[in-house]
Coordinates of C-alpha atoms in Angstrom, one line a residue:
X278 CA -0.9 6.7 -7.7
X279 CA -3.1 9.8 -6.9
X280 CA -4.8 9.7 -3.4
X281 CA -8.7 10.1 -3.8
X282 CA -11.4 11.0 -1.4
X283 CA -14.8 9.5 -1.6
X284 CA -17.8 11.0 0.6
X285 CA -21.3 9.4 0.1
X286 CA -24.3 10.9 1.2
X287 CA -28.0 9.5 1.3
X288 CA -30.2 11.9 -0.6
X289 CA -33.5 9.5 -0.1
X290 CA -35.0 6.2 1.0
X291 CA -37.8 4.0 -0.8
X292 CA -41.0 3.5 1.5
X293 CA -39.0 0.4 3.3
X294 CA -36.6 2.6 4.5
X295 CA -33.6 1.2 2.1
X296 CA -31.7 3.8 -0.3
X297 CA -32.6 4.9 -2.9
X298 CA -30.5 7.8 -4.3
X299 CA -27.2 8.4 -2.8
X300 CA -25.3 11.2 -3.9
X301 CA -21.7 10.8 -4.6
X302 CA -18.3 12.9 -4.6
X303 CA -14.9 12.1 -5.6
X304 CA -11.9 14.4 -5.3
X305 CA -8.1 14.3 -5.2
X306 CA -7.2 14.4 -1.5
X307 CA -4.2 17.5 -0.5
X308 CA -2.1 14.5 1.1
X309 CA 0.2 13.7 -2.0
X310 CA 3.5 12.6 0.2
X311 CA 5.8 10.1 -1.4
X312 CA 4.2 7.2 1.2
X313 CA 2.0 7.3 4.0
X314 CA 0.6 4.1 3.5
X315 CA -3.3 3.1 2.9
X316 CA -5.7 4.5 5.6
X317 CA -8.9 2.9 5.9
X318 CA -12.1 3.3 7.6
X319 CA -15.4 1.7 7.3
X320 CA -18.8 4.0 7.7
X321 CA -22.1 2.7 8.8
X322 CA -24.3 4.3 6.5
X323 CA -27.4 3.6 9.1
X324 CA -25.8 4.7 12.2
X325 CA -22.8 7.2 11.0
X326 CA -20.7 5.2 13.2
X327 CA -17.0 5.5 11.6
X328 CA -15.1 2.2 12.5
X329 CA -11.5 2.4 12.2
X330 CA -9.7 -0.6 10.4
X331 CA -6.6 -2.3 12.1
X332 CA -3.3 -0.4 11.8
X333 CA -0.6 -2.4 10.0
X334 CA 1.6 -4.6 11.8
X335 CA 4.4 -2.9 13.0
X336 CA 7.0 -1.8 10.3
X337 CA 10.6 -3.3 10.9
X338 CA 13.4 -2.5 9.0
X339 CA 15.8 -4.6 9.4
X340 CA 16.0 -5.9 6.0
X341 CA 19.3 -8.3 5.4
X342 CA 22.1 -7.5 3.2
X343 CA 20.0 -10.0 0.1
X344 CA 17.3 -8.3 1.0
X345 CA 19.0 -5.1 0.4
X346 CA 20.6 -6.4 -2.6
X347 CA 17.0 -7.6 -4.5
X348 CA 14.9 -4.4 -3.4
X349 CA 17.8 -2.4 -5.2
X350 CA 17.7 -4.2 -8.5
X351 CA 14.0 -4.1 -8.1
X352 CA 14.6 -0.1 -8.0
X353 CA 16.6 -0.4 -10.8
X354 CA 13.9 -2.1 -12.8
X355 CA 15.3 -6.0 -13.1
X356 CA 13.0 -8.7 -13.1
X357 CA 12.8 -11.5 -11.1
X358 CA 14.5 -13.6 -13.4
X359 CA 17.4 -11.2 -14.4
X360 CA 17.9 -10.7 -10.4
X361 CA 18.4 -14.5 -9.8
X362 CA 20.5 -14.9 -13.0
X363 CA 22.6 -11.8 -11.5
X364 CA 22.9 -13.0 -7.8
X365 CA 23.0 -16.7 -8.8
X366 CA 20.2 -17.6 -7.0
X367 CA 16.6 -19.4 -7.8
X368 CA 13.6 -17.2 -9.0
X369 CA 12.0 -18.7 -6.0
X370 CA 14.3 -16.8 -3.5
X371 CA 14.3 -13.8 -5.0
X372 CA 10.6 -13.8 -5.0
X373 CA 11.1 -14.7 -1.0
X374 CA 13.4 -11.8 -0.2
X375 CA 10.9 -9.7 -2.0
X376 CA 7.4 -10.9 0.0
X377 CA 10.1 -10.3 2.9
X378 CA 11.1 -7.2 2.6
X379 CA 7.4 -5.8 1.6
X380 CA 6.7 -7.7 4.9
X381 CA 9.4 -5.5 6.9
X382 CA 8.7 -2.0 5.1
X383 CA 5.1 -3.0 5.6
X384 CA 4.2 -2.2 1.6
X385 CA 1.7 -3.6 -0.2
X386 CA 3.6 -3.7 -3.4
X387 CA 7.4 -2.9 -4.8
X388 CA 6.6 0.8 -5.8
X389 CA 5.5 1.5 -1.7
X390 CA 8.7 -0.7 -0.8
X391 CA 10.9 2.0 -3.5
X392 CA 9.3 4.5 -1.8
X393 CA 9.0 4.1 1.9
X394 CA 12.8 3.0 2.0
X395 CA 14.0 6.1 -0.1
X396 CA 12.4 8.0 2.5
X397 CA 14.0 6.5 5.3
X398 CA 17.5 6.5 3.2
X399 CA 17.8 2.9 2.8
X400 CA 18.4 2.5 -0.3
X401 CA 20.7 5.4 -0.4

């Protein structure tokens, strides 16, 4: 993933006051960490208000030892189906320790789980 920044600005209105022309400007943003999660902010266009979106639930990590155990062989690159046939257990758990442990490192997906719990050394 490459982090982008977006800035929109109103160059002109039609006669009922709606837009008409907006200019617009992407560019890669200087914050490239590992993970720092998604940011988001809403802008009223109208009022330049900036509205600030809900932070995440808090992060815990106190993943379990299965827990542990899948997010590894995720890291290593098994699939769900090679993880259960390894640990002996259904696809459907292994797609519940998973949801859990995305839940608990707050990620939105398996690469930000990798990530965010290389950086705190969990997977070390």
């Amino acid at each position: 993933y490459v982090r982008l920044v977006k800035q929109y600005q109103v160059l002109e209105l039609d006669e009922t006051g709606k837009v008409w022309l907006i200019l617009s400007i992407v560019d890669i943003s200087p914050d490239q960490e590992e993970f720092n999660g998604s940011r988001s902010q809403l802008l009223n266009f109208r009022t330049g208000e900036i509205i600030p979106l809900e932070a995440p639930t808090k992060v815990r990590f106190e993943l379990t030892k299965r827990e542990m155990e899948v997010l590894k062989m995720v890291k290593e690159g098994y699939l769900s189906k090679e993880i259960s046939d390894k640990l002996a257990i259904s696809v459907h758990t292994v797609n519940t320790h998973r949801q859990r442990f995305l839940e608990k490192l707050g990620a939105n997906n398996s690469f930000e789980a990798i990530m965010f719990a290389s950086k705190l050394g969990l997977l070390e």
